[in-house]
Every structure is written in C-alpha cells, then in structure tokens.
mmCIF file with all atom_site columns, C-alpha atoms in Angstrom:
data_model
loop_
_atom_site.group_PDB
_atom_site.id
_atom_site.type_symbol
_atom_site.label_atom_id
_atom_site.label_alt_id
_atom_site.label_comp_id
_atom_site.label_asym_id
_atom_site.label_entity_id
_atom_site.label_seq_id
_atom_site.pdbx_PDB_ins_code
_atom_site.Cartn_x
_atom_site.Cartn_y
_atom_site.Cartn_z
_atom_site.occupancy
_atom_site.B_iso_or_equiv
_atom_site.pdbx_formal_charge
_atom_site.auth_seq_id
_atom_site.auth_comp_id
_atom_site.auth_asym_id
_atom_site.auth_atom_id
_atom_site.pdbx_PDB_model_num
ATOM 1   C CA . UNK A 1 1   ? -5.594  0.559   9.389   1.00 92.00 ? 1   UNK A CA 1
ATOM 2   C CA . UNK A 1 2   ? -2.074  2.318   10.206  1.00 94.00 ? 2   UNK A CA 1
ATOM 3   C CA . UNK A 1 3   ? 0.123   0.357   12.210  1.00 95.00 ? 3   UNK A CA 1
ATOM 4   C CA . UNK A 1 4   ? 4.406   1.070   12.802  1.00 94.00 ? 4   UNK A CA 1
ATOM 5   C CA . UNK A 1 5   ? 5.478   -2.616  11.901  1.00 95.00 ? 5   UNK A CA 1
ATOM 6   C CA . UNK A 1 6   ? 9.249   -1.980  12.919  1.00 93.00 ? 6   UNK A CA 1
ATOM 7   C CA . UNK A 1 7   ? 9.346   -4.775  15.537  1.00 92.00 ? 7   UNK A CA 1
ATOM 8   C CA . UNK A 1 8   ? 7.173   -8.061  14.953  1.00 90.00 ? 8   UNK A CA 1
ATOM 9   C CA . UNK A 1 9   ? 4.102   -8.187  16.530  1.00 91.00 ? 9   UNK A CA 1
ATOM 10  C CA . UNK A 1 10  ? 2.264   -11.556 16.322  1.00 93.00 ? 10  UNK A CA 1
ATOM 11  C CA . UNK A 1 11  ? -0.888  -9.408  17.656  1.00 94.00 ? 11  UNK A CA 1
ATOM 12  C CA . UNK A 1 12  ? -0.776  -6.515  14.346  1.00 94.00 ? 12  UNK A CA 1
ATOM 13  C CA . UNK A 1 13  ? 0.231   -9.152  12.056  1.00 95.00 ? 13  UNK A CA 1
ATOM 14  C CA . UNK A 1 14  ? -3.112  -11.127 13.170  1.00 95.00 ? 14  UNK A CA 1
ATOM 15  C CA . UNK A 1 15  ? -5.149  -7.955  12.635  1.00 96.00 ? 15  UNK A CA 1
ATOM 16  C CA . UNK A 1 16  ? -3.442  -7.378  9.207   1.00 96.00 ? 16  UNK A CA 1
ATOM 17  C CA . UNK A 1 17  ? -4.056  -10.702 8.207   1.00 96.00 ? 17  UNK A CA 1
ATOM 18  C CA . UNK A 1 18  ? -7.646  -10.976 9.377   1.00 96.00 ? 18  UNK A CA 1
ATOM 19  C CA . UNK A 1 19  ? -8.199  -7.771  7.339   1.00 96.00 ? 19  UNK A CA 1
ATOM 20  C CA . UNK A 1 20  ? -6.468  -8.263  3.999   1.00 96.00 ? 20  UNK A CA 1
ATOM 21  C CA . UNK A 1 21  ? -5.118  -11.706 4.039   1.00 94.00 ? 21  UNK A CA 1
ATOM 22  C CA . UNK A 1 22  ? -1.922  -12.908 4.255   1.00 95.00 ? 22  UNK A CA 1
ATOM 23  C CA . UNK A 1 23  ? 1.024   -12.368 2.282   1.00 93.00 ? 23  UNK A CA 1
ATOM 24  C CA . UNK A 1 24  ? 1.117   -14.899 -0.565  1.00 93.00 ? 24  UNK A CA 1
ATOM 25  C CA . UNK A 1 25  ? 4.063   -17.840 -0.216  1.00 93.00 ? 25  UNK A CA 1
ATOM 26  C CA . UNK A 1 26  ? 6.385   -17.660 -3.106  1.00 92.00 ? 26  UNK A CA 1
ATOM 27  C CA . UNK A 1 27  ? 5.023   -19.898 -5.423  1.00 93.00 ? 27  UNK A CA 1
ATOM 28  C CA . UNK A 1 28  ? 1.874   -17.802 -5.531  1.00 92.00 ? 28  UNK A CA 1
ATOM 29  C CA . UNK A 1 29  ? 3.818   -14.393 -5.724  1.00 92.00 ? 29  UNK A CA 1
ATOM 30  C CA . UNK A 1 30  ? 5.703   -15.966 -9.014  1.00 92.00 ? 30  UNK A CA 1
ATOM 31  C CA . UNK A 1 31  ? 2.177   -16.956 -10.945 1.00 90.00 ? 31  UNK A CA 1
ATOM 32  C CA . UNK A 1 32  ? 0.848   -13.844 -10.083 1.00 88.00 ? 32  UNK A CA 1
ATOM 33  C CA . UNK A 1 33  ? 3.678   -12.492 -11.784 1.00 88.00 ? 33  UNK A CA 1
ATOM 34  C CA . UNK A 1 34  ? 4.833   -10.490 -8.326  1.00 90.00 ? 34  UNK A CA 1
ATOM 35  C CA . UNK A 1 35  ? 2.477   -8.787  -6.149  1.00 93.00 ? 35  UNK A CA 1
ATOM 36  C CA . UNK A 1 36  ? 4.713   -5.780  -5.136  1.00 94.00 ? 36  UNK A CA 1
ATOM 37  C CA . UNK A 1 37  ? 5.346   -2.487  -6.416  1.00 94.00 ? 37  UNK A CA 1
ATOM 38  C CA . UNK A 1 38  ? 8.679   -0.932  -7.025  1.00 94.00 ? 38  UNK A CA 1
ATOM 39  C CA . UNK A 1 39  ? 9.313   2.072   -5.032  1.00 95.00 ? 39  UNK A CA 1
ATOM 40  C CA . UNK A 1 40  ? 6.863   4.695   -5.848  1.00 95.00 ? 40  UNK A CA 1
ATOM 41  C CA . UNK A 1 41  ? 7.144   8.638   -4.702  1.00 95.00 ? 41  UNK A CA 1
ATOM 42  C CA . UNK A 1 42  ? 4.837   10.001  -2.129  1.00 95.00 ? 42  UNK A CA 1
ATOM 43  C CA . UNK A 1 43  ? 3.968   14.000  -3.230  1.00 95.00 ? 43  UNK A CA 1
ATOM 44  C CA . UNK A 1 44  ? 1.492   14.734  -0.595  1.00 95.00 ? 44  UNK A CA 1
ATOM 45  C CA . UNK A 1 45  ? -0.776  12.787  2.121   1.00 95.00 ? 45  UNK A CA 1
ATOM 46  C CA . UNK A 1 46  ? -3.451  13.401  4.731   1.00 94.00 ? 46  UNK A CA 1
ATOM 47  C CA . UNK A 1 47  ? -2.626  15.032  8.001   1.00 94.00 ? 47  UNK A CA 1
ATOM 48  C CA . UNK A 1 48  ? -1.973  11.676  9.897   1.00 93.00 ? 48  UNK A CA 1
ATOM 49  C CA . UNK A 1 49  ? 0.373   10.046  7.361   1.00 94.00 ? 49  UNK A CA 1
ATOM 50  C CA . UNK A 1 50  ? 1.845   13.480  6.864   1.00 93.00 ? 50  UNK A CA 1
ATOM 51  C CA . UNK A 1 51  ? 2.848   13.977  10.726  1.00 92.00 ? 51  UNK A CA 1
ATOM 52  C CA . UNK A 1 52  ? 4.663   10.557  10.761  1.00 92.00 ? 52  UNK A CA 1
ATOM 53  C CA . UNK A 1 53  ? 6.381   11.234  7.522   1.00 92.00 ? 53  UNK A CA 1
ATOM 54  C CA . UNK A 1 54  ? 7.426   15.304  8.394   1.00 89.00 ? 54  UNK A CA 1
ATOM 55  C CA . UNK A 1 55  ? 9.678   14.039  11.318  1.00 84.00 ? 55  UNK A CA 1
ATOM 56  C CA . UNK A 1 56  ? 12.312  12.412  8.454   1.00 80.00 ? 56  UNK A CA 1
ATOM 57  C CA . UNK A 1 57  ? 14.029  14.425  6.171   1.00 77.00 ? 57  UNK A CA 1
ATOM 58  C CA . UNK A 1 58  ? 14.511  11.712  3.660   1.00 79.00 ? 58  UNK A CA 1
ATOM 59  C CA . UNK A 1 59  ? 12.490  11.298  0.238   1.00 84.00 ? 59  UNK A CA 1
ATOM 60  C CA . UNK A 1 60  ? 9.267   9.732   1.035   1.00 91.00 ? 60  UNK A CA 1
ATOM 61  C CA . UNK A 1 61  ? 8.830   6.740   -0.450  1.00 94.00 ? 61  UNK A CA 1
ATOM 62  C CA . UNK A 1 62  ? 6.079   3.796   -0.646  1.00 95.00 ? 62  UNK A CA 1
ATOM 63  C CA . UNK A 1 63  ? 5.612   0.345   -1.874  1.00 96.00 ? 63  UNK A CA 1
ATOM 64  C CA . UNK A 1 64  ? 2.331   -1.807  -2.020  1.00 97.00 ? 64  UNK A CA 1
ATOM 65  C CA . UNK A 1 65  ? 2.052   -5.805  -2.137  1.00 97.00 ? 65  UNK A CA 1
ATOM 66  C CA . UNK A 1 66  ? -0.824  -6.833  -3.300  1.00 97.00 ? 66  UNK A CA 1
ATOM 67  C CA . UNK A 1 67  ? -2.744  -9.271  -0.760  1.00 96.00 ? 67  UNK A CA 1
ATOM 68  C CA . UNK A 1 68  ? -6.433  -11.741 -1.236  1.00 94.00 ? 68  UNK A CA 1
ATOM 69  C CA . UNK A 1 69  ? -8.408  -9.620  0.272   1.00 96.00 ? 69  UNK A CA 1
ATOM 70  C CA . UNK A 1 70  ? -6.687  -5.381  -0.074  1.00 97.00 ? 70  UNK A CA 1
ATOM 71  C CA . UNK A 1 71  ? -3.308  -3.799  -0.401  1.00 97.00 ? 71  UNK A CA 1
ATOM 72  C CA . UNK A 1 72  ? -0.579  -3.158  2.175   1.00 97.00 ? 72  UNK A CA 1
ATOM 73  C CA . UNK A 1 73  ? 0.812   0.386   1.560   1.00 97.00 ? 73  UNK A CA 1
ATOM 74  C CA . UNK A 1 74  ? 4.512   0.410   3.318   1.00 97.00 ? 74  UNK A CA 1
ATOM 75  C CA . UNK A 1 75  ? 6.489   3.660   3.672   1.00 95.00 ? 75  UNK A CA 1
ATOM 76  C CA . UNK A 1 76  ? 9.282   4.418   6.233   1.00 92.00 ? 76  UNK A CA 1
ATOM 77  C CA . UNK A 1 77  ? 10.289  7.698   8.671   1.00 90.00 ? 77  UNK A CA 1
ATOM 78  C CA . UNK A 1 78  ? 13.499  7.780   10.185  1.00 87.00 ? 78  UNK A CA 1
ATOM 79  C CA . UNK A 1 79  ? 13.763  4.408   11.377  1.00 88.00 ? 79  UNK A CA 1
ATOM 80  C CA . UNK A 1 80  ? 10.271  3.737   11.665  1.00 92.00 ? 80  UNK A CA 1
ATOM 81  C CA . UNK A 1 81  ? 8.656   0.962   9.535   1.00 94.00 ? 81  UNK A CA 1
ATOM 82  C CA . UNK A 1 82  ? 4.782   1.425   8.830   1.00 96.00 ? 82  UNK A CA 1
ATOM 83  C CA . UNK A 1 83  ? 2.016   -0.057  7.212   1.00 96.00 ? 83  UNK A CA 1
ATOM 84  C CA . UNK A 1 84  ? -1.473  1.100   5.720   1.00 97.00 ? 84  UNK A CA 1
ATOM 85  C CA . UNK A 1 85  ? -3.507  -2.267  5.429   1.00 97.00 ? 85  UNK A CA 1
ATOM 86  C CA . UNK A 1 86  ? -6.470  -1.350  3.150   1.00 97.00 ? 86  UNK A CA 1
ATOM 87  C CA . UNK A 1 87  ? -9.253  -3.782  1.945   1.00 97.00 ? 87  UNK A CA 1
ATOM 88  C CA . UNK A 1 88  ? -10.435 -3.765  -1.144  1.00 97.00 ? 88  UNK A CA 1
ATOM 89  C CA . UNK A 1 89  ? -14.106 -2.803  -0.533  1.00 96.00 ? 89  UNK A CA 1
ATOM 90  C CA . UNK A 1 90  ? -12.921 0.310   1.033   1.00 96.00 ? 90  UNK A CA 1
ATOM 91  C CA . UNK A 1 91  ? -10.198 0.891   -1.578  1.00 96.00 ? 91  UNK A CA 1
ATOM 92  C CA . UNK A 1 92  ? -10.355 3.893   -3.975  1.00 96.00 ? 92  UNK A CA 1
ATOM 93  C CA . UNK A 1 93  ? -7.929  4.485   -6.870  1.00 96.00 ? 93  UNK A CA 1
ATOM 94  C CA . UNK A 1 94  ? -7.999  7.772   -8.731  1.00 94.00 ? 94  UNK A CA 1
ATOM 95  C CA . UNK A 1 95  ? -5.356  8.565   -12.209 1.00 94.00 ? 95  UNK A CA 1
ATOM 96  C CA . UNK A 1 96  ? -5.224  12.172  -11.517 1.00 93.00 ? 96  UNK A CA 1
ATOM 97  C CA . UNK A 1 97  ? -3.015  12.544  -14.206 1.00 92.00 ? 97  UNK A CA 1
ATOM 98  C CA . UNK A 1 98  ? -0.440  10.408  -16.331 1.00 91.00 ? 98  UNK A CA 1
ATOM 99  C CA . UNK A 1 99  ? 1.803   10.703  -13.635 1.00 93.00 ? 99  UNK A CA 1
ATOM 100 C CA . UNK A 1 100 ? 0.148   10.421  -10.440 1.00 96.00 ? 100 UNK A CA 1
ATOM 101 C CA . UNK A 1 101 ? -2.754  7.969   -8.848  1.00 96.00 ? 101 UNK A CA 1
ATOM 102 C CA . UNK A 1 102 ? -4.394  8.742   -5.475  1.00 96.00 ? 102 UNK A CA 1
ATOM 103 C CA . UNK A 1 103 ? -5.233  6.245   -2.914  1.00 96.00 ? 103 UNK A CA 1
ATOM 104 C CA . UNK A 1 104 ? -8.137  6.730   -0.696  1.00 96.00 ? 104 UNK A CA 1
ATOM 105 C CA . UNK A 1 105 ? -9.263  4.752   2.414   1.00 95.00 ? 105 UNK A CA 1
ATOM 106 C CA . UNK A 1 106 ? -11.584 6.209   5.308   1.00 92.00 ? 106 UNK A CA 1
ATOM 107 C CA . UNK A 1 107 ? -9.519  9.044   6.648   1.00 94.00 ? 107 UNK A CA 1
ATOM 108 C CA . UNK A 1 108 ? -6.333  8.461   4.930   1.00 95.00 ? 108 UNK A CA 1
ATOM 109 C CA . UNK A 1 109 ? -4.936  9.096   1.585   1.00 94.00 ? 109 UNK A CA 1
ATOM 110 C CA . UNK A 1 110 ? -1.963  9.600   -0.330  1.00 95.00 ? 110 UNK A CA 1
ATOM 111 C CA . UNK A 1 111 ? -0.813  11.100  -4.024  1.00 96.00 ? 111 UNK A CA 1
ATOM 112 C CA . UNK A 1 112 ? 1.587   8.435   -5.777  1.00 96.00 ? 112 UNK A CA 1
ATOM 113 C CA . UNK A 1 113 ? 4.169   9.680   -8.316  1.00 95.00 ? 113 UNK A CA 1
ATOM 114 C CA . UNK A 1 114 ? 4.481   7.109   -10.808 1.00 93.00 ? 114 UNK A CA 1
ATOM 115 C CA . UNK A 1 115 ? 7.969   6.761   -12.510 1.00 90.00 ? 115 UNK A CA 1
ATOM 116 C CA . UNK A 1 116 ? 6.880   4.351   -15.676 1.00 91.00 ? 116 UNK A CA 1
ATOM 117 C CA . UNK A 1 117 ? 5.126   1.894   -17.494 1.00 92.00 ? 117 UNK A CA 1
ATOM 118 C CA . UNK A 1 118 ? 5.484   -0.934  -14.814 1.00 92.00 ? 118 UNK A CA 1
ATOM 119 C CA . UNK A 1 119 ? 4.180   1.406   -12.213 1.00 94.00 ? 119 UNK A CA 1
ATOM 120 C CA . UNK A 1 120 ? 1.225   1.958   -14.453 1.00 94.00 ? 120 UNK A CA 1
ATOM 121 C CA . UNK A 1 121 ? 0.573   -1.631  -15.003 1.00 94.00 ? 121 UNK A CA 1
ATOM 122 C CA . UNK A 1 122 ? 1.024   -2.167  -11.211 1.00 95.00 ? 122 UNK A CA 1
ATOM 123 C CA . UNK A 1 123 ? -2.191  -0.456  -10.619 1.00 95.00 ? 123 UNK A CA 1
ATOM 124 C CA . UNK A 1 124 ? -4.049  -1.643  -13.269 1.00 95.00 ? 124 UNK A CA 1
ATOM 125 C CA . UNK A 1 125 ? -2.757  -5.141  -11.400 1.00 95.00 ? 125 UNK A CA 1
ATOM 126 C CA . UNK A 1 126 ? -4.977  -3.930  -8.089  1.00 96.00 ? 126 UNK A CA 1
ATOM 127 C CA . UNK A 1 127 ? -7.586  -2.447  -9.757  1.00 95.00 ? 127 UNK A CA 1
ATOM 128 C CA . UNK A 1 128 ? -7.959  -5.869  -11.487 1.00 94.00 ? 128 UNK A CA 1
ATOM 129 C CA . UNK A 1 129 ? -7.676  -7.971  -8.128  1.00 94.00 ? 129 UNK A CA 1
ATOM 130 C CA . UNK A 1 130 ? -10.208 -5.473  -6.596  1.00 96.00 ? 130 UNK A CA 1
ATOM 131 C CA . UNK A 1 131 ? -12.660 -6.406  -9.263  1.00 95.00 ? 131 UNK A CA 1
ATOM 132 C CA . UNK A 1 132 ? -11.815 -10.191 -8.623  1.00 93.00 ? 132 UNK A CA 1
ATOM 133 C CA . UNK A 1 133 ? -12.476 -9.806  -5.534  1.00 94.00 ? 133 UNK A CA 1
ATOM 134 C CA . UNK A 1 134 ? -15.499 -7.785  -5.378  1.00 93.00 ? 134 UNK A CA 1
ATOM 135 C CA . UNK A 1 135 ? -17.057 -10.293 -7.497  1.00 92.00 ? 135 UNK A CA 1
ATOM 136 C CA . UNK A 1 136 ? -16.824 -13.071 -5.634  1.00 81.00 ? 136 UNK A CA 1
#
C-alpha cells in the first residue's frame, strides 16, 4: 500500500497500522536492537514508484523500519514524504547480488543498493522477523 505521508493523517496511519502494526515504542525498538535501516540507495523501481520519484532530481533514497506484522519502505520526492507499507505474507526479498536486494510486493518493487555489512545484516533482520511471523 503506497500512501504520501507528508501531512498526518489519523485515517492512513489507521490503515498502516491495521496492515503492518504499529511502530514499536522505544523500549521495544532498543531490545530489538533498532528496527530501522540506514539510508539505502534506490537503482531502479516499478513504473508507479518510478513516476513519483522522476519528478525530483535528488538521489533517491529509502529507509525501512521494521514493524509486527511487515515493513514500512519510506523514500522522499521533492518535498513529498511517502510510504510503501508491506506485510510480511506478501513480502519478497531477493540478493541479486552482493550489493543489491530486491523488494517485491503485488505491483510494486524496488532494487536496493546496499552500502555495507550493517545493511546486509538489516535484511537478514526482516527476513528473520518474516519467518517469526509466518510461524506464528
């Protein structure tokens, strides 16, 4: 589910929640040992994340915060805020290469450029909370 989350919007942030959960309080992000990503590189998308992003000529760039029940992909254009709520039974990781994981969900997807190790172990972080999750 994309939604632009530049102005609060007790309505999107109930369908966000409902979907994958809501954002953990700061106790639980600090056992988890954080639940967001640094900023990773976007190298290519889908046609509808690709339209939003074209109309900013700034580097485009994505973090995701790990939720109970999915992900929340955020990325910016122009001034824009937006968000890519995926749950985890619909989420699909790929390592395409030691440098780059793609994200599927539905219609959407995008190819992540990873920097380092953290990034790495970031997404061995959701593919573990996926599993959690899908086992319960």
């Amino acid at each position: 589910m994309l939604r632009n989350l530049s102005y609060k919007d007790l309505e999107i942030e109930k369908e966000i929640n409902n979907l994958i959960g809501k954002e953990y309080d700061f106790l639980e992000k600090f056992k988890k040992g954080g639940v967001g990503s640094k900023k990773l590189i976007i190298k290519k998308t889908d046609n509808n994340i690709y339209n939003i992003l074209s109309k900013s000529y700034d580097l485009n760039e994505c973090n995701i915060e790990i939720r109970d029940k999915g992900i929340i992909i955020y990325f910016k254009s122009k001034q824009s805020t937006y968000g890519l709520a995926i749950p985890y039974y619909k989420l699909v990781i790929f390592k395409v290469d030691s440098n780059h994981y793609t994200i599927t969900y539905n219609e959407y997807f995008l190819k992540i450029r990873v920097k380092n190790n953290s990034d790495h172990k970031f997404f061995k972080k959701v593919s573990e909370h996926k599993a959690i999750f899908l086992n319960n």
